[in-house]
């Protein structure tokens, strides 16, 4: 078969476009394994599969922007994320590009469920995309970065500590997120640079490299700023 020049060019364009799209594209699935429970029914009624996919996609775009990862080569090689609503206790966790949210948590939540659910997904989606120093980054820092993203997305829950509160920088979650926010104010893009450094390993020296002080000095100054 002889292709006309026009058809040949069209095929080339299609091939080129699909190569670019494949690098940038993340697929999302949402499965409600808790349909028979009150929490599962509330998920379907108040949030639903389609809206969950929108939140997952927004979270991904937001995380790439917070991490300053405009180049796909800087990102983790993830092209699919699966969300499950499961009958379990606790709130949620992420493992192996799967995010699991508790139907009991959804069922019992009082307050703005959509906002809380979004905050939880932004936190868990950060675990999907963040570098972990090939498994050597302290758990408190991992959780702190996930809550830093949640903070920057304005999904901060009311029960969080206030800035300056907490007993140690690597306590994790809200305590570490507030501290990272302080560090990020000292150097715009600090959390992004820290994350990108953790692609292959972790060292407390990264704080010195980026901010000129040890993490313990930074924590002391942070506490002093708030007079705590
Ligand atoms: C609330 O949580 C409890 C235990 O975690 C669970 O048994 C119960 O079904 C939940 N309630 C709703 C409405 O989901
Ligand atoms: C990551 O850690 C594993 C062991 O946990 C090791 O085998 C591997 O070489 C490490 N990869 C890099 C890039 O350091």
Coordinates of C-alpha atoms and ligand atoms in Angstrom, one line a residue:
X1 CA 0.0 0.0 0.0
X2 CA 1.2 3.5 -0.9
X3 CA 0.4 6.2 1.6
X4 CA -0.4 9.6 0.4
X5 CA 2.0 12.3 1.7
X6 CA -0.8 13.8 3.6
X7 CA -1.9 10.6 5.3
X8 CA 1.8 9.8 6.1
X9 CA 2.3 13.2 7.8
X10 CA -1.0 12.7 9.8
X11 CA 0.3 9.4 11.1
X12 CA 3.6 10.9 12.1
X13 CA 1.7 13.7 14.0
X14 CA -0.5 11.1 15.8
X15 CA 2.6 9.0 16.7
X16 CA 4.5 12.1 18.0
X17 CA 1.5 13.3 20.0
X18 CA 0.8 10.0 21.7
X19 CA 4.5 9.7 22.7
X20 CA 4.4 13.0 24.5
X21 CA 1.0 12.3 26.1
X22 CA 2.1 8.9 27.4
X23 CA 4.8 10.5 29.5
X24 CA 2.5 13.0 31.0
X25 CA -0.6 10.9 31.5
X26 CA -1.7 9.4 34.7
X27 CA -4.8 7.1 34.8
X28 CA -7.0 6.9 37.8
X29 CA -9.4 4.1 38.9
X30 CA -11.8 4.4 41.9
X31 CA -13.3 1.3 43.5
X32 CA -15.9 1.4 46.3
X33 CA -15.4 -1.9 48.2
X34 CA -17.7 -0.6 51.0
X35 CA -21.0 -0.2 49.1
X36 CA -22.9 -2.2 51.7
X37 CA -21.8 0.1 54.6
X38 CA -23.1 3.5 55.7
X39 CA -19.7 5.1 55.0
X40 CA -19.6 3.5 51.5
X41 CA -23.1 4.8 50.7
X42 CA -22.1 8.3 52.0
X43 CA -19.1 8.2 49.7
X44 CA -21.3 7.4 46.7
X45 CA -23.9 10.1 47.7
X46 CA -21.6 12.9 48.8
X47 CA -18.5 12.4 46.6
X48 CA -18.7 9.6 44.1
X49 CA -16.3 8.0 41.6
X50 CA -16.2 10.8 39.0
X51 CA -15.5 13.6 41.5
X52 CA -12.9 11.4 43.2
X53 CA -11.0 11.1 39.8
X54 CA -11.1 14.9 39.5
X55 CA -9.7 15.3 42.9
X56 CA -6.9 12.8 42.2
X57 CA -6.0 14.5 39.0
X58 CA -6.0 18.0 40.7
X59 CA -3.8 16.6 43.5
X60 CA -1.3 15.2 41.0
X61 CA -1.0 18.5 39.2
X62 CA -0.7 20.4 42.4
X63 CA 2.0 18.1 43.8
X64 CA 4.0 18.5 40.6
X65 CA 3.8 22.2 40.9
X66 CA 4.8 22.2 44.6
X67 CA 7.7 19.9 43.7
X68 CA 8.6 22.2 40.8
X69 CA 8.6 19.2 38.5
X70 CA 7.7 20.7 35.2
X71 CA 10.0 18.2 33.5
X72 CA 8.5 14.7 33.5
X73 CA 12.0 13.3 33.9
X74 CA 12.1 14.7 37.4
X75 CA 8.9 12.8 38.5
X76 CA 8.5 9.3 39.7
X77 CA 7.6 6.9 37.0
X78 CA 3.9 6.4 37.9
X79 CA 1.2 6.2 35.2
X80 CA -1.7 4.8 37.1
X81 CA -3.1 5.4 40.6
X82 CA -5.9 3.2 42.1
X83 CA -8.2 4.5 44.9
X84 CA -10.2 2.1 47.0
X85 CA -12.8 2.9 49.6
X86 CA -12.3 0.0 52.0
X87 CA -14.1 -1.3 55.1
X88 CA -11.3 -0.6 57.6
X89 CA -10.4 1.5 60.6
X90 CA -8.0 4.4 60.6
X91 CA -8.2 7.1 58.0
X92 CA -6.2 6.3 54.8
X93 CA -2.9 5.0 53.6
X94 CA -0.9 4.8 50.3
X95 CA 1.1 1.8 49.2
X96 CA 2.4 0.8 45.8
X97 CA 0.5 3.5 44.0
X98 CA -2.7 2.4 45.6
X99 CA -4.6 4.8 48.0
X100 CA -7.0 3.2 50.5
X101 CA -9.6 5.4 52.4
X102 CA -11.6 4.0 55.3
X103 CA -15.4 3.9 54.8
X104 CA -15.7 4.0 58.6
X105 CA -13.9 7.3 58.6
X106 CA -16.1 8.7 55.9
X107 CA -19.2 7.4 57.6
X108 CA -18.3 8.9 61.0
X109 CA -16.9 12.2 59.8
X110 CA -18.8 15.3 61.0
X111 CA -18.1 18.5 59.1
X112 CA -17.3 19.3 55.4
X113 CA -16.7 15.8 54.1
X114 CA -15.7 16.9 50.6
X115 CA -13.0 19.2 51.9
X116 CA -11.7 16.6 54.4
X117 CA -11.7 13.9 51.7
X118 CA -9.8 16.2 49.4
X119 CA -7.2 16.9 52.1
X120 CA -6.8 13.2 52.8
X121 CA -6.3 12.5 49.0
X122 CA -3.7 15.3 48.6
X123 CA -1.8 13.9 51.6
X124 CA -1.9 10.3 50.2
X125 CA -1.2 11.3 46.6
X126 CA 1.9 13.1 47.9
X127 CA 3.1 9.7 49.1
X128 CA 2.7 8.4 45.6
X129 CA 4.8 11.1 44.0
X130 CA 7.4 12.1 46.7
X131 CA 11.0 10.7 46.7
X132 CA 11.9 8.8 49.8
X133 CA 15.7 8.6 49.6
X134 CA 15.4 5.1 48.3
X135 CA 13.8 4.1 51.6
X136 CA 16.2 6.0 53.9
X137 CA 14.2 9.3 54.5
X138 CA 12.9 9.5 58.1
X139 CA 9.2 8.6 58.3
X140 CA 8.5 11.9 60.1
X141 CA 9.9 13.9 57.2
X142 CA 7.9 11.8 54.7
X143 CA 4.7 12.5 56.6
X144 CA 5.6 16.1 57.1
X145 CA 6.0 16.7 53.4
X146 CA 2.6 15.1 52.7
X147 CA 1.0 17.4 55.2
X148 CA 3.0 20.4 53.8
X149 CA 1.3 19.8 50.5
X150 CA -2.1 19.6 52.2
X151 CA -1.3 22.9 54.0
X152 CA -0.3 24.6 50.7
X153 CA -3.5 23.3 49.1
X154 CA -5.5 25.0 51.9
X155 CA -7.0 21.8 53.2
X156 CA -5.7 22.2 56.7
X157 CA -8.0 20.6 59.3
X158 CA -8.9 22.5 62.4
X159 CA -7.3 19.9 64.8
X160 CA -3.8 20.7 63.5
X161 CA -1.1 22.3 65.8
X162 CA -0.5 26.0 65.3
X163 CA 2.8 27.3 63.8
X164 CA 5.6 26.9 66.3
X165 CA 4.0 24.1 68.2
X166 CA 5.4 20.6 68.6
X167 CA 8.3 18.9 70.4
X168 CA 10.6 17.9 67.6
X169 CA 11.2 18.7 63.9
X170 CA 10.7 15.1 62.7
X171 CA 7.5 14.4 64.8
X172 CA 5.8 14.1 61.4
X173 CA 2.4 15.2 60.0
X174 CA 1.2 18.7 61.1
X175 CA 4.2 19.5 63.4
X176 CA 6.8 18.8 60.6
X177 CA 4.5 20.4 58.0
X178 CA 4.5 23.7 59.9
X179 CA 8.3 23.6 60.4
X180 CA 8.8 22.9 56.6
X181 CA 6.5 25.8 55.9
X182 CA 8.9 28.0 58.0
X183 CA 11.9 26.6 56.1
X184 CA 10.2 27.2 52.8
X185 CA 9.6 30.8 53.7
X186 CA 13.4 31.1 54.4
X187 CA 14.1 29.8 50.9
X188 CA 11.3 29.7 48.3
X189 CA 11.2 26.2 46.8
X190 CA 13.0 24.6 49.7
X191 CA 10.6 21.7 50.0
X192 CA 10.8 21.0 46.2
X193 CA 14.6 21.1 46.3
X194 CA 14.7 18.8 49.4
X195 CA 12.4 16.4 47.7
X196 CA 14.4 16.3 44.5
X197 CA 17.6 15.7 46.5
X198 CA 15.9 12.6 48.1
X199 CA 15.6 10.9 44.7
X200 CA 18.4 8.5 45.6
X201 CA 19.2 9.0 49.3
X202 CA 18.8 11.1 52.4
X203 CA 21.1 13.1 54.5
X204 CA 20.5 15.7 57.2
X205 CA 23.2 17.7 55.4
X206 CA 20.6 18.6 52.8
X207 CA 19.2 21.2 55.3
X208 CA 22.7 22.7 55.6
X209 CA 23.2 22.7 51.8
X210 CA 19.9 24.5 51.2
X211 CA 19.6 26.7 54.2
X212 CA 23.1 27.1 55.7
X213 CA 22.1 25.7 59.1
X214 CA 21.6 22.3 60.7
X215 CA 18.1 21.1 61.0
X216 CA 18.5 21.4 64.8
X217 CA 19.5 25.0 64.5
X218 CA 16.6 25.7 62.2
X219 CA 14.2 24.0 64.7
X220 CA 15.6 26.2 67.6
X221 CA 15.1 29.4 65.5
X222 CA 11.6 28.3 64.5
X223 CA 10.6 27.7 68.1
X224 CA 12.2 31.1 69.1
X225 CA 10.3 32.9 66.4
X226 CA 7.0 31.9 68.0
X227 CA 8.3 32.4 71.5
X228 CA 7.7 28.7 72.4
Ligands
LIG1 C1 -18.1 4.5 62.6 O1 -17.0 3.7 62.9 C2 -17.2 2.4 63.5 C3 -15.9 1.8 63.9 O2 -14.8 2.3 63.3 C4 -18.0 1.6 62.6 O3 -18.3 0.3 63.1 C5 -19.3 2.3 62.2 O4 -19.9 1.5 61.2 C6 -19.0 3.7 61.6 N1 -20.2 4.4 61.3 C7 -20.6 4.8 60.1 C8 -21.9 5.5 60.0 O5 -19.9 4.6 59.2
LIG2 C1 18.3 1.3 46.9 O1 18.3 0.4 48.0 C2 18.5 -0.9 47.7 C3 18.5 -1.8 49.0 O2 17.5 -1.4 49.9 C4 19.8 -1.2 46.9 O3 19.9 -2.5 46.5 C5 19.8 -0.2 45.7 O4 21.1 -0.3 45.1 C6 19.5 1.2 46.1 N1 19.4 2.0 44.9 C7 20.1 3.2 44.8 C8 19.9 3.9 43.5 O5 20.9 3.6 45.6

